[in-house]
Short mmCIF file of C-alpha atoms in Angstrom, two decimals:
data_model
loop_
_atom_site.label_atom_id
_atom_site.label_comp_id
_atom_site.label_asym_id
_atom_site.label_seq_id
_atom_site.Cartn_x
_atom_site.Cartn_y
_atom_site.Cartn_z
CA UNK A 12 -10.22 -3.57 37.02
CA UNK A 13 -8.57 -0.86 34.90
CA UNK A 14 -10.37 2.45 34.43
CA UNK A 15 -11.21 3.87 31.02
CA UNK A 16 -9.43 7.23 31.02
CA UNK A 17 -8.34 9.57 28.20
CA UNK A 18 -5.02 8.75 26.54
CA UNK A 19 -2.32 11.05 25.13
CA UNK A 20 -3.75 10.99 21.59
CA UNK A 21 -7.02 12.45 22.90
CA UNK A 22 -5.19 15.79 23.31
CA UNK A 23 -5.06 16.19 19.53
CA UNK A 24 -7.87 17.11 17.09
CA UNK A 25 -7.73 13.80 15.22
CA UNK A 26 -10.95 12.11 16.39
CA UNK A 27 -13.25 10.53 13.81
CA UNK A 28 -16.03 9.55 16.24
CA UNK A 29 -17.23 10.60 19.73
CA UNK A 30 -14.90 8.04 21.32
CA UNK A 31 -11.47 8.07 22.89
CA UNK A 32 -8.65 7.38 20.44
CA UNK A 33 -8.15 4.28 22.54
CA UNK A 34 -11.20 2.75 20.87
CA UNK A 35 -12.35 2.01 17.33
CA UNK A 36 -15.84 2.70 16.04
CA UNK A 37 -16.64 -0.94 15.31
CA UNK A 38 -17.18 -3.54 18.01
CA UNK A 39 -16.03 -6.29 15.65
CA UNK A 40 -13.46 -8.53 17.38
CA UNK A 41 -11.56 -8.67 14.08
CA UNK A 42 -10.67 -4.95 14.04
CA UNK A 43 -6.97 -4.45 13.32
CA UNK A 44 -4.34 -1.80 12.54
CA UNK A 45 -0.92 -2.98 11.37
CA UNK A 46 2.07 -2.63 9.07
CA UNK A 47 4.54 -4.76 7.15
CA UNK A 48 8.03 -3.96 5.86
CA UNK A 49 10.11 -5.89 3.32
CA UNK A 50 13.86 -5.14 3.26
CA UNK A 51 16.02 -7.01 0.75
CA UNK A 52 19.31 -6.84 -1.12
CA UNK A 53 19.47 -6.68 -4.90
CA UNK A 54 21.29 -9.99 -5.32
CA UNK A 55 18.75 -12.15 -3.52
CA UNK A 56 20.97 -13.06 -0.60
CA UNK A 57 18.66 -11.81 2.17
CA UNK A 58 15.01 -10.90 2.65
CA UNK A 59 13.80 -9.38 5.93
CA UNK A 60 10.04 -9.19 6.58
CA UNK A 61 8.87 -7.36 9.70
CA UNK A 62 5.59 -6.04 11.01
CA UNK A 63 3.54 -4.92 13.99
CA UNK A 64 -0.18 -5.10 14.62
CA UNK A 65 -2.73 -3.76 17.10
CA UNK A 66 -6.05 -5.56 17.70
CA UNK A 67 -8.01 -3.10 19.86
CA UNK A 68 -11.10 -5.21 20.52
CA UNK A 69 -8.98 -8.27 21.32
CA UNK A 70 -6.68 -6.22 23.59
CA UNK A 71 -3.56 -7.54 21.84
CA UNK A 72 -0.44 -5.99 20.32
CA UNK A 73 2.05 -8.20 18.52
CA UNK A 74 5.02 -8.03 16.17
CA UNK A 75 7.26 -10.32 14.17
CA UNK A 76 10.39 -10.37 12.03
CA UNK A 77 11.78 -13.04 9.73
CA UNK A 78 15.06 -13.17 7.84
CA UNK A 79 15.60 -15.50 4.87
CA UNK A 80 19.23 -16.29 4.07
CA UNK A 81 19.94 -19.39 2.05
CA UNK A 82 17.61 -22.15 3.25
CA UNK A 83 17.36 -20.75 6.77
CA UNK A 84 14.52 -18.56 8.00
CA UNK A 85 15.24 -16.87 11.33
CA UNK A 86 12.13 -15.66 13.17
CA UNK A 87 11.30 -13.54 16.22
CA UNK A 88 7.69 -13.10 17.39
CA UNK A 89 6.36 -11.17 20.38
CA UNK A 90 2.93 -10.49 21.84
CA UNK A 91 1.50 -8.63 24.84
CA UNK A 92 -1.55 -6.94 26.25
CA UNK A 93 -2.38 -3.69 24.46
CA UNK A 94 -1.64 -0.64 26.61
CA UNK A 95 -2.81 2.97 26.48
CA UNK A 96 0.27 4.46 24.79
CA UNK A 97 -0.61 3.98 21.13
CA UNK A 98 2.48 5.90 20.00
CA UNK A 99 4.80 3.32 21.59
CA UNK A 100 5.18 0.65 18.92
CA UNK A 101 7.21 -1.82 20.92
CA UNK A 102 6.58 -5.47 21.76
CA UNK A 103 9.31 -7.45 23.47
CA UNK A 104 12.55 -7.06 21.49
CA UNK A 105 10.77 -5.60 18.42
CA UNK A 106 10.10 -1.90 17.91
CA UNK A 107 9.10 0.60 15.23
CA UNK A 108 9.77 4.33 15.74
CA UNK A 109 8.16 6.86 13.39
CA UNK A 110 10.87 9.52 13.30
CA UNK A 111 9.19 11.50 10.50
CA UNK A 112 5.72 10.38 9.36
CA UNK A 113 5.67 9.02 5.80
CA UNK A 114 9.40 9.77 5.45
CA UNK A 115 11.68 8.10 8.00
CA UNK A 116 11.08 5.07 10.22
CA UNK A 117 13.45 3.15 12.49
CA UNK A 118 13.14 -0.63 12.77
CA UNK A 119 14.81 -2.50 15.61
CA UNK A 120 15.06 -6.01 16.96
CA UNK A 121 17.21 -6.53 20.04
CA UNK A 122 19.24 -9.70 20.28
CA UNK A 123 18.61 -12.45 22.78
CA UNK A 124 20.70 -11.71 25.91
CA UNK A 125 21.26 -15.45 26.31
CA UNK A 126 22.54 -15.78 22.73
CA UNK A 127 24.78 -12.95 21.50
CA UNK A 128 24.72 -14.39 17.97
CA UNK A 129 20.94 -14.33 17.68
CA UNK A 130 18.86 -12.59 15.01
CA UNK A 131 18.73 -8.81 15.50
CA UNK A 132 18.75 -5.60 13.45
CA UNK A 133 18.88 -1.82 13.62
CA UNK A 134 17.63 -0.21 10.40
CA UNK A 135 16.49 3.16 9.12
CA UNK A 136 13.85 3.08 6.38
CA UNK A 137 13.57 6.25 4.29
CA UNK A 138 10.93 6.98 1.65
CA UNK A 139 11.97 7.79 -1.90
CA UNK A 140 8.44 8.45 -3.16
CA UNK A 141 5.11 9.58 -1.69
CA UNK A 142 2.81 6.96 -0.22
CA UNK A 143 -0.05 5.91 -2.47
CA UNK A 144 -3.48 4.54 -1.56
CA UNK A 145 -4.43 1.06 -2.58
CA UNK A 146 -8.08 0.46 -3.53
CA UNK A 147 -10.61 0.11 -0.73
CA UNK A 148 -10.67 -3.65 -0.09
CA UNK A 149 -13.93 -5.43 0.75
CA UNK A 150 -14.38 -9.19 0.87
CA UNK A 151 -17.46 -11.25 1.74
CA UNK A 152 -18.39 -14.90 2.02
CA UNK A 153 -22.04 -15.02 1.20
CA UNK A 154 -23.51 -12.04 3.04
CA UNK A 155 -20.90 -12.19 5.80
CA UNK A 156 -18.26 -9.46 5.78
CA UNK A 157 -14.84 -11.06 6.26
CA UNK A 158 -12.53 -8.19 5.33
CA UNK A 159 -12.80 -4.44 4.94
CA UNK A 160 -9.54 -2.55 4.93
CA UNK A 161 -7.72 0.51 3.73
CA UNK A 162 -4.03 0.44 2.86
CA UNK A 163 -1.27 2.65 1.62
CA UNK A 164 1.99 1.45 0.12
CA UNK A 165 5.41 3.06 -0.22
CA UNK A 166 8.96 2.29 -1.36
CA UNK A 167 12.33 3.58 -0.25
CA UNK A 168 15.83 2.71 0.86
CA UNK A 169 17.27 1.17 4.02
CA UNK A 170 20.52 1.52 5.91
CA UNK A 171 21.82 -0.17 9.02
CA UNK A 172 22.86 -3.62 10.17
CA UNK A 173 21.29 -7.08 10.39
CA UNK A 174 22.84 -9.83 12.52
CA UNK A 175 22.03 -13.52 12.41
CA UNK A 176 23.84 -16.75 13.28
CA UNK A 177 26.96 -14.81 14.24
CA UNK A 178 27.11 -12.98 10.89
CA UNK A 179 26.80 -9.21 10.49
CA UNK A 180 25.10 -8.06 7.28
CA UNK A 181 25.57 -4.38 6.33
CA UNK A 182 22.49 -2.77 4.75
CA UNK A 183 23.39 0.00 2.32
CA UNK A 184 21.11 2.32 0.37
CA UNK A 185 22.50 1.54 -3.07
CA UNK A 186 22.29 -2.24 -2.72
CA UNK A 187 19.08 -2.68 -0.72
CA UNK A 188 15.44 -1.68 -1.20
CA UNK A 189 12.62 -1.36 1.31
CA UNK A 190 8.89 -1.55 0.63
CA UNK A 191 6.07 -1.21 3.13
CA UNK A 192 2.31 -1.40 3.56
CA UNK A 193 0.07 0.16 6.25
CA UNK A 194 -3.44 -1.15 6.66
CA UNK A 195 -6.35 -1.01 9.06
CA UNK A 196 -9.98 -2.07 9.24
CA UNK A 197 -11.48 -5.52 9.82
CA UNK A 198 -9.63 -8.72 8.99
CA UNK A 199 -10.26 -12.30 10.19
CA UNK A 200 -8.53 -13.34 13.40
CA UNK A 201 -8.23 -16.96 14.51
CA UNK A 202 -10.97 -18.23 16.81
CA UNK A 203 -14.03 -17.97 14.58
CA UNK A 204 -17.03 -20.13 15.44
CA UNK A 205 -16.64 -23.75 14.38
CA UNK A 206 -17.75 -24.30 10.81
CA UNK A 207 -17.98 -20.63 9.81
CA UNK A 208 -14.61 -20.69 8.06
CA UNK A 209 -15.81 -23.41 5.67
CA UNK A 210 -19.10 -21.74 4.81
CA UNK A 211 -19.00 -20.37 1.24
CA UNK A 212 -15.40 -21.55 0.94
CA UNK A 213 -14.11 -20.16 -2.37
CA UNK A 214 -13.16 -22.55 -5.16
CA UNK A 215 -10.06 -20.50 -5.78
CA UNK A 216 -8.15 -17.36 -4.86
CA UNK A 217 -5.43 -15.64 -6.91
CA UNK A 218 -3.51 -12.68 -5.42
CA UNK A 219 -0.76 -10.35 -6.67
CA UNK A 220 0.71 -7.36 -4.80
CA UNK A 221 3.68 -5.82 -6.61
CA UNK A 222 5.39 -2.66 -5.32
CA UNK A 223 8.48 -1.79 -7.39
CA UNK A 224 11.06 0.94 -6.80
CA UNK A 225 12.93 2.37 -9.77
CA UNK A 226 15.41 5.23 -9.47
CA UNK A 227 12.93 7.76 -10.88
CA UNK A 228 9.53 6.24 -10.14
CA UNK A 229 7.50 3.86 -7.98
CA UNK A 230 5.16 1.37 -9.60
CA UNK A 231 2.31 -0.43 -7.82
CA UNK A 232 0.23 -3.31 -9.20
CA UNK A 233 -2.41 -5.19 -7.23
CA UNK A 234 -4.97 -7.76 -8.38
CA UNK A 235 -7.26 -10.27 -6.73
CA UNK A 236 -9.20 -12.84 -8.74
CA UNK A 237 -11.72 -15.59 -8.10
CA UNK A 238 -11.56 -19.11 -9.52
CA UNK A 239 -13.06 -18.05 -12.87
CA UNK A 240 -10.76 -15.03 -13.16
CA UNK A 241 -13.34 -12.48 -12.02
CA UNK A 242 -11.36 -9.57 -10.60
CA UNK A 243 -12.49 -8.12 -7.27
CA UNK A 244 -9.47 -5.85 -6.74
CA UNK A 245 -7.49 -4.01 -9.39
CA UNK A 246 -4.87 -1.26 -9.47
CA UNK A 247 -1.88 -0.29 -11.59
CA UNK A 248 -0.31 3.11 -10.95
CA UNK A 249 3.04 4.83 -11.33
CA UNK A 250 4.14 7.47 -8.82
CA UNK A 251 6.72 10.22 -9.24
CA UNK A 252 7.53 12.79 -6.57
CA UNK A 253 5.77 16.08 -7.30
CA UNK A 254 3.73 14.71 -10.22
CA UNK A 255 0.21 13.40 -10.59
CA UNK A 256 -0.08 9.62 -10.25
CA UNK A 257 -0.58 7.88 -13.61
CA UNK A 258 -2.89 4.90 -14.02
CA UNK A 259 -1.66 2.02 -16.18
CA UNK A 260 -4.86 0.27 -17.15
CA UNK A 261 -6.01 -3.27 -16.46
CA UNK A 262 -2.92 -5.38 -15.65
CA UNK A 263 -2.69 -8.84 -17.18
CA UNK A 264 -0.03 -11.16 -15.80
CA UNK A 265 1.70 -14.17 -17.31
CA UNK A 266 3.56 -16.20 -14.67
CA UNK A 267 6.08 -18.97 -15.28
CA UNK A 268 5.91 -21.32 -12.33
CA UNK A 269 8.51 -23.80 -11.17
CA UNK A 270 7.35 -27.21 -12.50
CA UNK A 271 5.37 -29.19 -9.93
CA UNK A 272 4.51 -26.12 -7.86
CA UNK A 273 2.90 -22.69 -7.81
CA UNK A 274 6.20 -21.01 -7.08
CA UNK A 275 6.68 -18.11 -9.54
CA UNK A 276 10.11 -17.89 -11.17
CA UNK A 277 9.45 -15.23 -13.81
CA UNK A 278 6.49 -13.09 -14.81
CA UNK A 279 5.40 -10.47 -17.31
CA UNK A 280 2.81 -7.90 -16.27
CA UNK A 281 1.15 -6.30 -19.30
CA UNK A 282 0.19 -2.68 -18.67
CA UNK A 283 -1.09 0.24 -20.76
CA UNK A 284 -0.14 3.90 -20.47
CA UNK A 285 -2.83 6.65 -20.72
CA UNK A 286 -2.17 7.04 -24.46
CA UNK A 287 -2.87 3.33 -25.03
CA UNK A 288 0.78 2.32 -25.45
CA UNK A 289 1.47 -1.25 -24.23
CA UNK A 290 4.04 -1.59 -21.44
CA UNK A 291 5.69 -4.76 -20.13
CA UNK A 292 6.87 -5.08 -16.55
CA UNK A 293 9.03 -8.19 -16.24
CA UNK A 294 9.88 -9.84 -12.93
CA UNK A 295 12.54 -12.35 -11.92
CA UNK A 296 12.20 -13.67 -8.37
CA UNK A 297 15.42 -13.72 -6.33
CA UNK A 298 14.57 -14.78 -2.77
CA UNK A 299 11.32 -15.97 -1.21
CA UNK A 300 9.78 -15.85 2.25
CA UNK A 301 6.48 -17.69 2.87
CA UNK A 302 4.40 -15.55 5.25
CA UNK A 303 2.84 -18.67 6.78
CA UNK A 304 6.26 -19.64 8.15
CA UNK A 305 7.42 -17.51 11.07
CA UNK A 306 5.51 -14.34 10.14
CA UNK A 307 2.12 -15.38 11.55
CA UNK A 308 -0.04 -15.15 8.42
CA UNK A 309 -2.67 -17.86 7.74
CA UNK A 310 -2.49 -20.82 7.59
CA UNK A 311 0.44 -20.74 10.04
CA UNK A 312 0.16 -23.53 12.59
CA UNK A 313 2.45 -22.30 15.38
CA UNK A 314 1.33 -18.66 15.80
CA UNK A 315 -1.05 -16.23 14.07
CA UNK A 316 -1.59 -12.50 14.46
CA UNK A 317 -3.98 -11.20 17.09
CA UNK A 318 -4.00 -14.36 19.22
CA UNK A 319 -3.56 -14.05 22.97
CA UNK A 320 -0.27 -15.62 24.04
CA UNK A 321 -0.12 -14.18 27.55
CA UNK A 322 1.73 -11.14 28.80
CA UNK A 323 5.30 -10.60 27.67
CA UNK A 324 5.41 -13.55 25.24
CA UNK A 325 8.47 -13.82 23.00
CA UNK A 326 9.41 -16.69 20.72
CA UNK A 327 12.56 -17.22 18.65
CA UNK A 328 13.19 -20.04 16.23
CA UNK A 329 14.92 -20.98 12.99
CA UNK A 330 13.17 -22.87 10.20
CA UNK A 331 14.80 -25.08 7.58
CA UNK A 332 13.19 -24.30 4.21
CA UNK A 333 15.28 -26.76 2.18
CA UNK A 334 12.52 -29.39 2.33
CA UNK A 335 9.04 -28.07 1.38
CA UNK A 336 7.46 -31.11 3.03
CA UNK A 337 8.64 -29.78 6.39
CA UNK A 338 6.22 -26.84 6.10
CA UNK A 339 3.39 -28.09 3.86
CA UNK A 340 0.95 -25.31 4.82
CA UNK A 341 3.30 -22.70 3.34
CA UNK A 342 2.03 -23.74 -0.10
CA UNK A 343 -1.44 -22.46 0.89
CA UNK A 344 -0.29 -19.06 2.11
CA UNK A 345 0.89 -15.87 0.46
CA UNK A 346 4.64 -15.64 -0.21
CA UNK A 347 6.80 -12.51 -0.53
CA UNK A 348 9.34 -12.82 -3.33
CA UNK A 349 12.12 -10.24 -3.58
CA UNK A 350 12.45 -9.62 -7.31
CA UNK A 351 14.32 -7.77 -10.03
CA UNK A 352 12.06 -5.89 -12.45
CA UNK A 353 12.54 -4.25 -15.84
CA UNK A 354 10.36 -1.62 -17.50
CA UNK A 355 11.23 0.27 -20.69
CA UNK A 356 14.92 -0.39 -20.25
CA UNK A 357 14.96 0.52 -16.55
CA UNK A 358 15.89 -1.92 -13.80
CA UNK A 359 14.10 -1.77 -10.47
CA UNK A 360 13.62 -3.87 -7.36
CA UNK A 361 10.54 -4.74 -5.39
CA UNK A 362 8.28 -7.45 -4.03
CA UNK A 363 6.34 -9.94 -6.11
CA UNK A 364 3.85 -11.05 -3.46
CA UNK A 365 1.79 -13.93 -4.70
CA UNK A 366 -0.70 -16.50 -3.54
CA UNK A 367 -2.69 -18.84 -5.77
CA UNK A 368 -4.89 -21.50 -4.18
CA UNK A 369 -7.54 -23.78 -5.60
CA UNK A 370 -8.97 -23.37 -9.07
CA UNK A 371 -7.82 -20.49 -11.27
CA UNK A 372 -9.04 -20.82 -14.83
CA UNK A 373 -6.74 -18.19 -16.43
CA UNK A 374 -3.70 -20.03 -15.04
CA UNK A 375 -4.98 -23.51 -15.89
CA UNK A 376 -5.18 -24.63 -12.24
CA UNK A 377 -8.13 -26.97 -11.71
CA UNK A 378 -8.18 -27.37 -7.91
CA UNK A 379 -6.24 -27.16 -4.67
CA UNK A 380 -3.96 -30.00 -5.70
CA UNK A 381 -3.27 -28.60 -9.18
CA UNK A 382 0.28 -27.39 -9.94
CA UNK A 383 2.26 -26.18 -12.93
CA UNK A 384 3.41 -28.83 -15.38
#
């Protein structure tokens, strides 16, 4: 049996409770602390999504990376027992090194020694703008707390190299953008008691998370709505280095979906500046990566975050996304869309992350089987 001893972080005056930094205040099994990065080129040829998570009360650390090129999605996932060194963000072939907090981060995925042409990367992510807080996020089903989290979001540039299927893809600052999100709190892990997941099941859920990097500013929009359009999460803010963040009102979004689906092709986000002037943020999606395929987000069927896979587990696979019927659950999960944006004559690049399930009255969706005409 291992002994509970102080860890390296306990040397520093960063404690928030009379506990070792090894532990979190809550005993909730669903406690988590994780990150996600999106790295993509401006022509829609490639979209890399990578992340790492720690689940302290489950004793698990895991990470993943997916690369969408054409109709192929290359994926690497790794999981292990959580150790005492909380500054070592490495699981199997995947690692994240914070070289300068909030400024410079190195992302790596080693190749498979048995397959020299396998998916791998070595990237440096550098911030162009300060990180900004997202709203405190609380979600309940009935009186049961299902999610309480805090997040910050940031945009920047990436340089380095991605390799997949024998091809080397150079990542250059002028042609690629990188966005990221850091979050922690309580979030549902698989393994809930039978039946609890269906209790107070919502009639609908509509989600938008839109970080956009322009040359001179960073724009963040986030909304979450229920079936009737009631908004439980709302933010629209523009960030410039050295200036006060500016709020842009109550965003209203018009989305043009691909017929027969809920796949967004274009969108207009209506915003308002502090003087009451209307602003229009337009989006054109370029490349899409469903987070339920390869990346471990619900309702993934082959692996989900925080689940015990045994010590030293690593999994590599390639998915064919040309036939949606091959991965039907992807339609019920959030998808990251690399997108080109325009605002007041400026062109920017970012992520149009979207999920719409069940009824959503403002969009005209009547149920889980309802799609755009």
